[in-house]
Tab-separated table of N, CA and C in Angstrom:
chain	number	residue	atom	x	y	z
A	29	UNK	N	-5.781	-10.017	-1.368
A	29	UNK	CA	-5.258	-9.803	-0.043
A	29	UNK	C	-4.055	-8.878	-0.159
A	30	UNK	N	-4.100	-7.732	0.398
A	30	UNK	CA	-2.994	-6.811	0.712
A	30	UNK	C	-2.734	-6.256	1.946
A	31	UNK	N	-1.807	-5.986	2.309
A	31	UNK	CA	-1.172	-5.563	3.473
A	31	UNK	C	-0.176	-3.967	3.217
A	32	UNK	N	-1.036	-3.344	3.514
A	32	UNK	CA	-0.336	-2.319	3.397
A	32	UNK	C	0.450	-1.066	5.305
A	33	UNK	N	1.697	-1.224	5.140
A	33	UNK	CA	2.219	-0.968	6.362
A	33	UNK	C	3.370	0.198	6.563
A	34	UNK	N	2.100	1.385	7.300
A	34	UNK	CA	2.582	3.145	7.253
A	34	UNK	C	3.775	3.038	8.183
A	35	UNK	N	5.237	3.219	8.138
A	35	UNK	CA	6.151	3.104	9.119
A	35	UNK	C	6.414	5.256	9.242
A	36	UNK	N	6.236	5.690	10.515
A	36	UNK	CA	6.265	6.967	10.885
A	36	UNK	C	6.820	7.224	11.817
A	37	UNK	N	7.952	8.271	12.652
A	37	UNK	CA	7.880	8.780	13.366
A	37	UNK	C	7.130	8.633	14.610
A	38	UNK	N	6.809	8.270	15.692
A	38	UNK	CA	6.224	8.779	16.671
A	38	UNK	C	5.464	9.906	16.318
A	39	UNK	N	3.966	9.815	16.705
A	39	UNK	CA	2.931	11.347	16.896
A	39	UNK	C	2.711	11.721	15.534
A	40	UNK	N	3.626	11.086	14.216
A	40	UNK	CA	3.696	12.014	13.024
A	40	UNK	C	2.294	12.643	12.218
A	41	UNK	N	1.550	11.286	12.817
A	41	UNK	CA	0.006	11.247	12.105
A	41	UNK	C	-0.806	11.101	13.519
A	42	UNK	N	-1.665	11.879	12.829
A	42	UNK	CA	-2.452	12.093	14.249
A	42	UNK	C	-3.823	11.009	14.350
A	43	UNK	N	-4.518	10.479	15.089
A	43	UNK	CA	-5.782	9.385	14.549
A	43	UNK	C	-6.415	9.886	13.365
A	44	UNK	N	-6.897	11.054	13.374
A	44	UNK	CA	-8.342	11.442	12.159
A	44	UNK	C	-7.085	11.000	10.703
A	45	UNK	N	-5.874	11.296	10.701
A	45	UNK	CA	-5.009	11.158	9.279
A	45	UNK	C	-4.943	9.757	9.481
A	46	UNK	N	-4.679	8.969	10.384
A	46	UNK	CA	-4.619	7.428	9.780
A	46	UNK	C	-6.102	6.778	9.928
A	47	UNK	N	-7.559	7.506	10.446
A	47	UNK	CA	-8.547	6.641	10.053
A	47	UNK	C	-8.537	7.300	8.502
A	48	UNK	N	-8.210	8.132	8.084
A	48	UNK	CA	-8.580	8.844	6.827
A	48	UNK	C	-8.006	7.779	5.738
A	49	UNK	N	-6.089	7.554	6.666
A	49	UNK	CA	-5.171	6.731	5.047
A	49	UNK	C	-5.764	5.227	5.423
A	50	UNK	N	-6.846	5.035	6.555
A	50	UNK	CA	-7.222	3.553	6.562
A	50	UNK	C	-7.830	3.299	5.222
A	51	UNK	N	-8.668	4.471	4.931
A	51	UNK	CA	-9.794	3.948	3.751
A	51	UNK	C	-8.669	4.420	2.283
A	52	UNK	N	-8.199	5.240	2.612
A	52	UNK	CA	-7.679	5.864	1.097
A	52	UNK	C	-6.564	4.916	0.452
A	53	UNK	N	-5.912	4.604	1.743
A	53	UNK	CA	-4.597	4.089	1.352
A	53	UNK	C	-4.851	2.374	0.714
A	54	UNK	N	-6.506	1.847	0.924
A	54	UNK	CA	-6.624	0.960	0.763
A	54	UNK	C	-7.319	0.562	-0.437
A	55	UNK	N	-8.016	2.023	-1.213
A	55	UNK	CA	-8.176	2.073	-2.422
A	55	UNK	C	-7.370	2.836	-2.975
A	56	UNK	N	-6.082	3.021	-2.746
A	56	UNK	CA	-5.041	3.188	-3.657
A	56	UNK	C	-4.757	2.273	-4.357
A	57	UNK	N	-4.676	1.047	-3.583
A	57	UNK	CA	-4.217	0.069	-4.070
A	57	UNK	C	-5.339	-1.033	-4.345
A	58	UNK	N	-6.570	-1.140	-4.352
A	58	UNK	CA	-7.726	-1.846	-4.354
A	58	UNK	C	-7.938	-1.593	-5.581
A	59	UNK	N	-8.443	-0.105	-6.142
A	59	UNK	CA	-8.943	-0.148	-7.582
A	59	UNK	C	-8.175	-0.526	-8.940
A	60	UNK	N	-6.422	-0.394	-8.470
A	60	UNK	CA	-5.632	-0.707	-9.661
A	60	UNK	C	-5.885	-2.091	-9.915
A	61	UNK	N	-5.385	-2.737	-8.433
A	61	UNK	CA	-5.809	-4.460	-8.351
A	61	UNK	C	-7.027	-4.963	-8.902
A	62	UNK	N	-7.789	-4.413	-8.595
A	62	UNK	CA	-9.106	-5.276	-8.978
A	62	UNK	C	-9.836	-4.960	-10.219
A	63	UNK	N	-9.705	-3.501	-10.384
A	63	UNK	CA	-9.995	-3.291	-11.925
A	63	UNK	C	-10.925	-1.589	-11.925
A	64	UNK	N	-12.021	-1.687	-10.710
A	64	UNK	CA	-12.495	-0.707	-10.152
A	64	UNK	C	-12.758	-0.377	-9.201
A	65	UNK	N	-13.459	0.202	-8.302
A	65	UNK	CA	-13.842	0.640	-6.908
A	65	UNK	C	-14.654	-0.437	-7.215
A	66	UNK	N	-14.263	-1.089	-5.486
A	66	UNK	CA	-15.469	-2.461	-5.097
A	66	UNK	C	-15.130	-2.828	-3.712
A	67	UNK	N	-16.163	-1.498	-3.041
A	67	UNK	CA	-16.152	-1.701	-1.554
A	67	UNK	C	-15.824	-2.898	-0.631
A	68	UNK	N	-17.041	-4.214	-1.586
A	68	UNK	CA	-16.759	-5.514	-0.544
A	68	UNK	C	-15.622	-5.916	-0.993
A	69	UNK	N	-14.321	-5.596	-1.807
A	69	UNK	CA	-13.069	-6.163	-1.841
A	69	UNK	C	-12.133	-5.262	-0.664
A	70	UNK	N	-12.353	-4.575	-0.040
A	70	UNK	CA	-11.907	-3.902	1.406
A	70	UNK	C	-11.322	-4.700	2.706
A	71	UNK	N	-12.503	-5.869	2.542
A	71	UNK	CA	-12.218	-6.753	3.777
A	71	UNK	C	-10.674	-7.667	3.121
A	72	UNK	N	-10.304	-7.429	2.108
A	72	UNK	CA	-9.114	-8.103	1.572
A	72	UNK	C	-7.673	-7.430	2.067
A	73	UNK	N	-7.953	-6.681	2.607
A	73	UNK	CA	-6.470	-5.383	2.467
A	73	UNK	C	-6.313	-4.862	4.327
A	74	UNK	N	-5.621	-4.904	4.559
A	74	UNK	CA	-4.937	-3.951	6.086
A	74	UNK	C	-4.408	-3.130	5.914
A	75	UNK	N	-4.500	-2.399	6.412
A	75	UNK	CA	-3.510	-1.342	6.570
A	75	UNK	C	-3.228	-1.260	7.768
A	76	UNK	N	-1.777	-1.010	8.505
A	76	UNK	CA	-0.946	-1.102	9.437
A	76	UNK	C	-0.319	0.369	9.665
A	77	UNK	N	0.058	0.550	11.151
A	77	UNK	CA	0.401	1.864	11.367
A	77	UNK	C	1.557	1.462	12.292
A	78	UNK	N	2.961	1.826	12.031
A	78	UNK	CA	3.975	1.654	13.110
A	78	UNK	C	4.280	2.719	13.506
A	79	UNK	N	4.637	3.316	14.690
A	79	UNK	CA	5.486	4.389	14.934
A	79	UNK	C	6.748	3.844	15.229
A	80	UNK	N	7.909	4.866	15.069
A	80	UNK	CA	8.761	4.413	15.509
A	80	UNK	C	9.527	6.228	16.540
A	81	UNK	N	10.521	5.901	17.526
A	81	UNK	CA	10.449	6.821	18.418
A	81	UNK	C	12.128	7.309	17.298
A	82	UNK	N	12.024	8.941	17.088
A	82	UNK	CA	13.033	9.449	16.366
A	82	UNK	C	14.742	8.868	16.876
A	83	UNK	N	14.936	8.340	17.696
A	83	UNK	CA	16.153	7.706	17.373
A	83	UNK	C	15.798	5.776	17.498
A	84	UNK	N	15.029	5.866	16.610
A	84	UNK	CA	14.775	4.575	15.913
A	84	UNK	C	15.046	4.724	14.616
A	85	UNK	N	14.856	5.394	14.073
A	85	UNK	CA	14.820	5.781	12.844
A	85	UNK	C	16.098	7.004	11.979
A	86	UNK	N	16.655	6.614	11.180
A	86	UNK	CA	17.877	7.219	10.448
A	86	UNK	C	17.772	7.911	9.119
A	87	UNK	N	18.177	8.691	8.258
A	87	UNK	CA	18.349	8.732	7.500
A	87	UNK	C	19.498	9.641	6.572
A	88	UNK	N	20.212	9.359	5.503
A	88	UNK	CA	22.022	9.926	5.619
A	88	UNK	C	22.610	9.786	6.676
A	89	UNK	N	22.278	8.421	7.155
A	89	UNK	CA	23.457	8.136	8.124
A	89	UNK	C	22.579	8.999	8.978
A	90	UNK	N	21.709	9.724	9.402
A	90	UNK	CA	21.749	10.444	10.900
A	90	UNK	C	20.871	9.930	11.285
A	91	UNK	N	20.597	9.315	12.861
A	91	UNK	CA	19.347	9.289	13.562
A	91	UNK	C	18.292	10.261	13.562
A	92	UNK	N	17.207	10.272	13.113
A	92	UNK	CA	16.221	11.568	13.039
A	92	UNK	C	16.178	12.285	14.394
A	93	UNK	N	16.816	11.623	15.208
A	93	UNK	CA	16.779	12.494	17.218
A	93	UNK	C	17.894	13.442	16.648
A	94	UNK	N	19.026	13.107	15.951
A	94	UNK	CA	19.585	14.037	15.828
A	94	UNK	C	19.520	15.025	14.712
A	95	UNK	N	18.886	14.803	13.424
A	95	UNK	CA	19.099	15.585	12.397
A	95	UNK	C	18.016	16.848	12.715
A	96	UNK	N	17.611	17.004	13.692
A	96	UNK	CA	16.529	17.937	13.554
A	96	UNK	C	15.203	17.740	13.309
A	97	UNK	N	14.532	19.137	13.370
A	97	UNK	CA	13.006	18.958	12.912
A	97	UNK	C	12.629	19.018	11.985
A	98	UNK	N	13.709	19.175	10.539
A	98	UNK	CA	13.485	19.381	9.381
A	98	UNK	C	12.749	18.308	8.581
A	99	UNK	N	13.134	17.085	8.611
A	99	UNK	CA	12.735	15.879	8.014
A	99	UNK	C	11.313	15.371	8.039
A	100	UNK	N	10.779	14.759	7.330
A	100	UNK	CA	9.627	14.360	7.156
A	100	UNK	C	10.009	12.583	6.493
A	101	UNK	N	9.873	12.202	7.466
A	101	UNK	CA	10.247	10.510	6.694
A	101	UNK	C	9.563	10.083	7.060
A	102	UNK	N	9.122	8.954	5.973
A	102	UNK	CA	7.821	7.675	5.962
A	102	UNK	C	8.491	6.491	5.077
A	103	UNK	N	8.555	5.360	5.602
A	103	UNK	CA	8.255	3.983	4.767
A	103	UNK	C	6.562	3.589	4.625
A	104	UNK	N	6.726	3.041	3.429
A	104	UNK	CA	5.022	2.424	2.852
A	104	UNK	C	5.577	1.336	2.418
A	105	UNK	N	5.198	0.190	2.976
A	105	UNK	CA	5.520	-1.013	2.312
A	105	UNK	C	4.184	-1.331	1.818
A	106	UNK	N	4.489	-2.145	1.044
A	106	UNK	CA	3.014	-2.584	0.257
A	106	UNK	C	3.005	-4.524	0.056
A	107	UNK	N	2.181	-4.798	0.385
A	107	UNK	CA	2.778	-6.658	-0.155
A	107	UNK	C	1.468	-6.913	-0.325
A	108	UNK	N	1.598	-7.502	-1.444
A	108	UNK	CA	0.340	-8.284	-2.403
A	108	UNK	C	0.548	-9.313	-2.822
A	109	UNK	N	-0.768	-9.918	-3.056
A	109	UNK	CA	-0.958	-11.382	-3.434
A	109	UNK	C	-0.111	-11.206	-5.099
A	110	UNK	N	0.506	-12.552	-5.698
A	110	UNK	CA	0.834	-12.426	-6.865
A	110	UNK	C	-0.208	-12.304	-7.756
A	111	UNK	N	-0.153	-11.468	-8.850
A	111	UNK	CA	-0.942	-11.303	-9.924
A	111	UNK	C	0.181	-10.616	-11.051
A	112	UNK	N	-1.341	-9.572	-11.970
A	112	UNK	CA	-0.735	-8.992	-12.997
A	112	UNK	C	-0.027	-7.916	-12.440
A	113	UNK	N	1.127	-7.397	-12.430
A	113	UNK	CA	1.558	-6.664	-11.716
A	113	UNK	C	2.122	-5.907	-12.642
A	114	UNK	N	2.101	-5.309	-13.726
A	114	UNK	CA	3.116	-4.601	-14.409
A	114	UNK	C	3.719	-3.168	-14.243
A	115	UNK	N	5.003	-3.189	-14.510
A	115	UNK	CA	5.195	-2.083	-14.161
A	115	UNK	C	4.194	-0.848	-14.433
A	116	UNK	N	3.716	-0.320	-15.262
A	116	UNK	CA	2.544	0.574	-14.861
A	116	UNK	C	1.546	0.640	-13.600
A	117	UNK	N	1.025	-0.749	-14.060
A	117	UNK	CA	0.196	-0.912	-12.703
A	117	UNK	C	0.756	-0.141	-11.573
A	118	UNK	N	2.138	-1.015	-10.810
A	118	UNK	CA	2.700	-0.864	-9.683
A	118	UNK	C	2.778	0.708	-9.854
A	119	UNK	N	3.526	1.138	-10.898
A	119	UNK	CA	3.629	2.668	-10.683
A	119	UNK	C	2.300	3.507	-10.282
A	120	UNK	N	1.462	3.277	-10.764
A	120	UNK	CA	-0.368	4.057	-10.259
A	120	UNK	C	-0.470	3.772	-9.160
A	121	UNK	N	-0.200	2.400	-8.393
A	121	UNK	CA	-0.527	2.233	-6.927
A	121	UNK	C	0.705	3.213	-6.053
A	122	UNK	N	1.970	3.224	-6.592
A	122	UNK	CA	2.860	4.011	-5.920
A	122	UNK	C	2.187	5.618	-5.860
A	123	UNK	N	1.971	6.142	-6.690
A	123	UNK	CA	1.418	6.981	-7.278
A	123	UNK	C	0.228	7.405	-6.656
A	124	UNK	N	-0.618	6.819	-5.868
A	124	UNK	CA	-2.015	7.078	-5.667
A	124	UNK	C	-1.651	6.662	-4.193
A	125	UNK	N	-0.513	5.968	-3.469
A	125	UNK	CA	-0.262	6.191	-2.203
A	125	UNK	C	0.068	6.917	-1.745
A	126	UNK	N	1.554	7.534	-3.188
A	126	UNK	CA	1.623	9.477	-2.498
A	126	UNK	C	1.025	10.076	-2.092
A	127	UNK	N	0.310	10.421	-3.277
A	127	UNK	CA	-0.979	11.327	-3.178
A	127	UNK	C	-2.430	11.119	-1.765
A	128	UNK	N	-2.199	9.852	-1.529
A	128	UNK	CA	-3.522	9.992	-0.648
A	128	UNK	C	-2.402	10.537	0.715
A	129	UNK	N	-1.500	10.165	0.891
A	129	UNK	CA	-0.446	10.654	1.969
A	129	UNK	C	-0.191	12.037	2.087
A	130	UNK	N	-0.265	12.731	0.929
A	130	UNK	CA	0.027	14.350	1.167
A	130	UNK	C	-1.425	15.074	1.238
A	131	UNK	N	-2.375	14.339	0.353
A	131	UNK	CA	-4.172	14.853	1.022
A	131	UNK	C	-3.984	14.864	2.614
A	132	UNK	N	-3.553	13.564	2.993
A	132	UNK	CA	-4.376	13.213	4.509
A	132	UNK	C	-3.265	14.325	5.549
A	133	UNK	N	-2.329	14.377	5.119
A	133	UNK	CA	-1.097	15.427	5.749
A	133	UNK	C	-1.345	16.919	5.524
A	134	UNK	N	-2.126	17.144	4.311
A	134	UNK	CA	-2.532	18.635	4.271
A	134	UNK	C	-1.173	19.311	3.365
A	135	UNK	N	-0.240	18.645	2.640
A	135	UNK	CA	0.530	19.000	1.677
A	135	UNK	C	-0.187	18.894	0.126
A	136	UNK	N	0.884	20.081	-0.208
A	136	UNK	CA	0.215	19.995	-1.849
A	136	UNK	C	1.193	19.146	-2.671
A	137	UNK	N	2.022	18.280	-1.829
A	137	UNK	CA	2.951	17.438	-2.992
A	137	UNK	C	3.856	16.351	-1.609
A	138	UNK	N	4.334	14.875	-1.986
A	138	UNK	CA	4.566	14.646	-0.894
A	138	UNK	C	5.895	14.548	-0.709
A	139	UNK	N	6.908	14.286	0.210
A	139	UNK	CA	7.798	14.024	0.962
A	139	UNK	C	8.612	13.581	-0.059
A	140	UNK	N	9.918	14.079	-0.550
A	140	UNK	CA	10.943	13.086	-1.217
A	140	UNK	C	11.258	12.225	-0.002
A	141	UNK	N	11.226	12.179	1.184
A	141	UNK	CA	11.720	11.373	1.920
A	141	UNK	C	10.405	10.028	2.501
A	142	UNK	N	9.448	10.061	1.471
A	142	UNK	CA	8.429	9.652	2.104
A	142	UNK	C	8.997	8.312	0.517
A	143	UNK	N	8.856	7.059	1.355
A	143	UNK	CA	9.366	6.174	0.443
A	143	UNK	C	8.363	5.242	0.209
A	144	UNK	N	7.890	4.229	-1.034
A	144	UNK	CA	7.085	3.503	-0.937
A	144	UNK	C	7.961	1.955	-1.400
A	145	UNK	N	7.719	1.106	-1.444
A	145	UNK	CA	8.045	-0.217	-1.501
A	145	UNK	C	7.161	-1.189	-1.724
A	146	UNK	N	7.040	-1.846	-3.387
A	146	UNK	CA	5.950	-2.600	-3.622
A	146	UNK	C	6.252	-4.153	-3.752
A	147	UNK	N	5.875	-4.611	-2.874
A	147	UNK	CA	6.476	-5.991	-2.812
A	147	UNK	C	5.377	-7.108	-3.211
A	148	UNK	N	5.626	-8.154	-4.276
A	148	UNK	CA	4.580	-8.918	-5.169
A	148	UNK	C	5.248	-10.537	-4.090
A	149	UNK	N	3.711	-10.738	-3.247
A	149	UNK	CA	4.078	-11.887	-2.501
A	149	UNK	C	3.425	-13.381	-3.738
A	150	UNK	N	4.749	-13.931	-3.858
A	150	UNK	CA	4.341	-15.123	-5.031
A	150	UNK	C	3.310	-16.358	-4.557
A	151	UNK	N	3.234	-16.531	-5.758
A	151	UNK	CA	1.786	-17.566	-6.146
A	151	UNK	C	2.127	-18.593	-4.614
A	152	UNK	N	1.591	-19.340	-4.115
A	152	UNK	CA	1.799	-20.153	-2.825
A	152	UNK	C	2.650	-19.251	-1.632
A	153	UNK	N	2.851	-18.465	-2.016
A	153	UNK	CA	3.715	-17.498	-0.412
A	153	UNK	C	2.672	-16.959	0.900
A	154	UNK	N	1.475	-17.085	0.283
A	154	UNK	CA	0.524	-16.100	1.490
A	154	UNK	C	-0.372	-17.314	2.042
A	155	UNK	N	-0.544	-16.837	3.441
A	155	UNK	CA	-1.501	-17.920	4.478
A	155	UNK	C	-2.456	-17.363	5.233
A	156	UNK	N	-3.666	-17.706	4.905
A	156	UNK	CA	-4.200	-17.128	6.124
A	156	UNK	C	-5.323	-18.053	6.312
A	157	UNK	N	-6.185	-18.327	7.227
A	157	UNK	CA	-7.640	-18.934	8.096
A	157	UNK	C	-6.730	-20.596	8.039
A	158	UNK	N	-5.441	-21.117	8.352
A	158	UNK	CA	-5.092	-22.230	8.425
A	158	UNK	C	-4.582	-22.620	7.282
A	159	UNK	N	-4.632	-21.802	6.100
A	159	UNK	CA	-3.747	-22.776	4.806
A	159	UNK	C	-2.988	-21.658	3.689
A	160	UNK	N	-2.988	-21.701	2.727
A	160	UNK	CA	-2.587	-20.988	1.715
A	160	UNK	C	-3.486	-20.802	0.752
A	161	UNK	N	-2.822	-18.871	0.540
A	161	UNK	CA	-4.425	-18.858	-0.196
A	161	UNK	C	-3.483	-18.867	-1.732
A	162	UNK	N	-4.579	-18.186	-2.615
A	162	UNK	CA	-4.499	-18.854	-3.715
A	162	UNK	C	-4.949	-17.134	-4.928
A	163	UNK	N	-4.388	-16.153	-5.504
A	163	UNK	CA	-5.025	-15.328	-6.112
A	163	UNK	C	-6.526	-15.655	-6.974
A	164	UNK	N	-6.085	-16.405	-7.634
A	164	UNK	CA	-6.889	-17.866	-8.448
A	164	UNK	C	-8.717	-17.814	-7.864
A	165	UNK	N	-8.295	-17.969	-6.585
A	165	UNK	CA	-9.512	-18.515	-6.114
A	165	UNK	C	-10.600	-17.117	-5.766
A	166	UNK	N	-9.809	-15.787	-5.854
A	166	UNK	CA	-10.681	-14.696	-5.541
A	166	UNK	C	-11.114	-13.802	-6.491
A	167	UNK	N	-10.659	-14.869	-7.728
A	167	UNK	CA	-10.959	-13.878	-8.865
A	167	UNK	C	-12.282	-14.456	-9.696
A	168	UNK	N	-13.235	-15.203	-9.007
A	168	UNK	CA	-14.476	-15.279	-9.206
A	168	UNK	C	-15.459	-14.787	-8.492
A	169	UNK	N	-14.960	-13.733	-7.604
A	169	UNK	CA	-15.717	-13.351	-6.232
A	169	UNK	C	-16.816	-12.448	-6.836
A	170	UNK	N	-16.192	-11.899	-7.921
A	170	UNK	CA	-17.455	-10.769	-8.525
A	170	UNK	C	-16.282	-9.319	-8.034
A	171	UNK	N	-15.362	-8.868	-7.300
A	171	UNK	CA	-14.859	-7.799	-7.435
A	171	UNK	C	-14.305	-7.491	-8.200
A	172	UNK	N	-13.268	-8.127	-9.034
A	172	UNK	CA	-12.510	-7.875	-9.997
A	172	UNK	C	-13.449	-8.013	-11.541
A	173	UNK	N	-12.823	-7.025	-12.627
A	173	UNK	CA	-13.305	-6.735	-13.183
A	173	UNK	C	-12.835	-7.905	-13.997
A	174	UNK	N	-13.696	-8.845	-15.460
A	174	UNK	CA	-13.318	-9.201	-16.180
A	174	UNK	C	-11.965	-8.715	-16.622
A	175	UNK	N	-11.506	-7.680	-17.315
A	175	UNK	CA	-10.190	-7.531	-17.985
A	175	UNK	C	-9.391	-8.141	-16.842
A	176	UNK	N	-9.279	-7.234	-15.546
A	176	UNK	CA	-8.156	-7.531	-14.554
A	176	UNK	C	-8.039	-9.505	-14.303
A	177	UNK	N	-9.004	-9.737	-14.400
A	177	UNK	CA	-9.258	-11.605	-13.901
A	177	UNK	C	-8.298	-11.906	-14.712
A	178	UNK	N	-8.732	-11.916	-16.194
A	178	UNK	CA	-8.198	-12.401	-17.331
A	178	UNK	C	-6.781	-12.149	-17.591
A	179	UNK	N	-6.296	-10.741	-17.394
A	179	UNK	CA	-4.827	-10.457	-17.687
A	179	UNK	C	-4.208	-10.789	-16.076
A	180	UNK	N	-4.725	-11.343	-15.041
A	180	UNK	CA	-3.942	-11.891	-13.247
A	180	UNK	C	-4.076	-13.546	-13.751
A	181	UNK	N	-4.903	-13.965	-14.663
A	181	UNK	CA	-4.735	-15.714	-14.859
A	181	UNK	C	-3.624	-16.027	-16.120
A	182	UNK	N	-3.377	-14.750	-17.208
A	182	UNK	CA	-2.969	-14.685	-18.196
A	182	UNK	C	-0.980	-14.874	-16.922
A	183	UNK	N	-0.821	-13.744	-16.341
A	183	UNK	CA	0.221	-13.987	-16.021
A	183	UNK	C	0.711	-14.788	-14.767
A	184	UNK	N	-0.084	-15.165	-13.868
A	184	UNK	CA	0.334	-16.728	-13.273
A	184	UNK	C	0.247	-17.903	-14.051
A	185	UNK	N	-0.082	-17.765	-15.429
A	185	UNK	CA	-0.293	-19.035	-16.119
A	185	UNK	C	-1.329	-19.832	-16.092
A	186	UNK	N	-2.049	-19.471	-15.197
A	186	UNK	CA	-3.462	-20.562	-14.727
A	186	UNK	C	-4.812	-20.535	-15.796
């Protein structure tokens, strides 16, 4: 289960770029997690689109209403179920969110101001259909690859 949530500007992305980062942005972070591309692990992940109106939003201290049209700012938060998370890992998913962000934008490199944020939601922290789920319990589903199962039970301890 992941939640991944595009914070933008007002208008910044137009529909065809966020049905595009619906699918991309969700195997950015799907294939590191699970081990490989595995379509039916899709229904596990959201992706979220906020706008926010330019004096909602700041950066060096300036409201973007005022700094001009120069700026290009994005938050990407990311929150995942606890697992193996190691720093590598996390870095490839950071890494492969850029990148699907400057494809779907039509840049050849992305935004220093385009920020990502990978947040590891711990073992009992996540709820959903009435209870708490469990990483544990989705790693017999058949998406995840043996290695990934083994090294996500190796580091919750289970």
């Amino acid at each position: 289960m992941t939640v991944v949530t595009v914070n933008t500007p007002a208008g910044r992305l137009s529909p065809e770029q966020r049905r595009t980062l619906a699918e991309t942005l969700t195997d950015a972070v799907l294939v590191p997690e699970v081990g490989r591309f595995a379509p039916a692990a899709r229904a596990g992940f959201q992706v979220h689109f906020v706008e926010r109106e330019p004096d909602m939003m700041a950066i060096g201290g300036r409201l973007l209403a005022d700094a001009g049209h120069g700026l290009d700012v994005m938050v990407i938060d990311v929150a995942v179920m606890d697992g193996e998370w190691r720093r590598e890992v996390r870095a490839e998913v950071v890494e492969r969110i850029l990148a699907a962000l400057a494809r779907a934008c039509g840049l050849p490199e992305p935004s220093s101001a385009w920020w990502v944020n990978f947040r590891v939601i711990e073992e009992g922290g996540w709820g959903a259909g009435g209870g708490v789920l469990s990483v544990l319990s989705l790693l017999d589903s058949g998406v995840f690859t043996e290695e990934r199962a083994r090294a996500i039970r190796a580091a919750i301890g289970a």
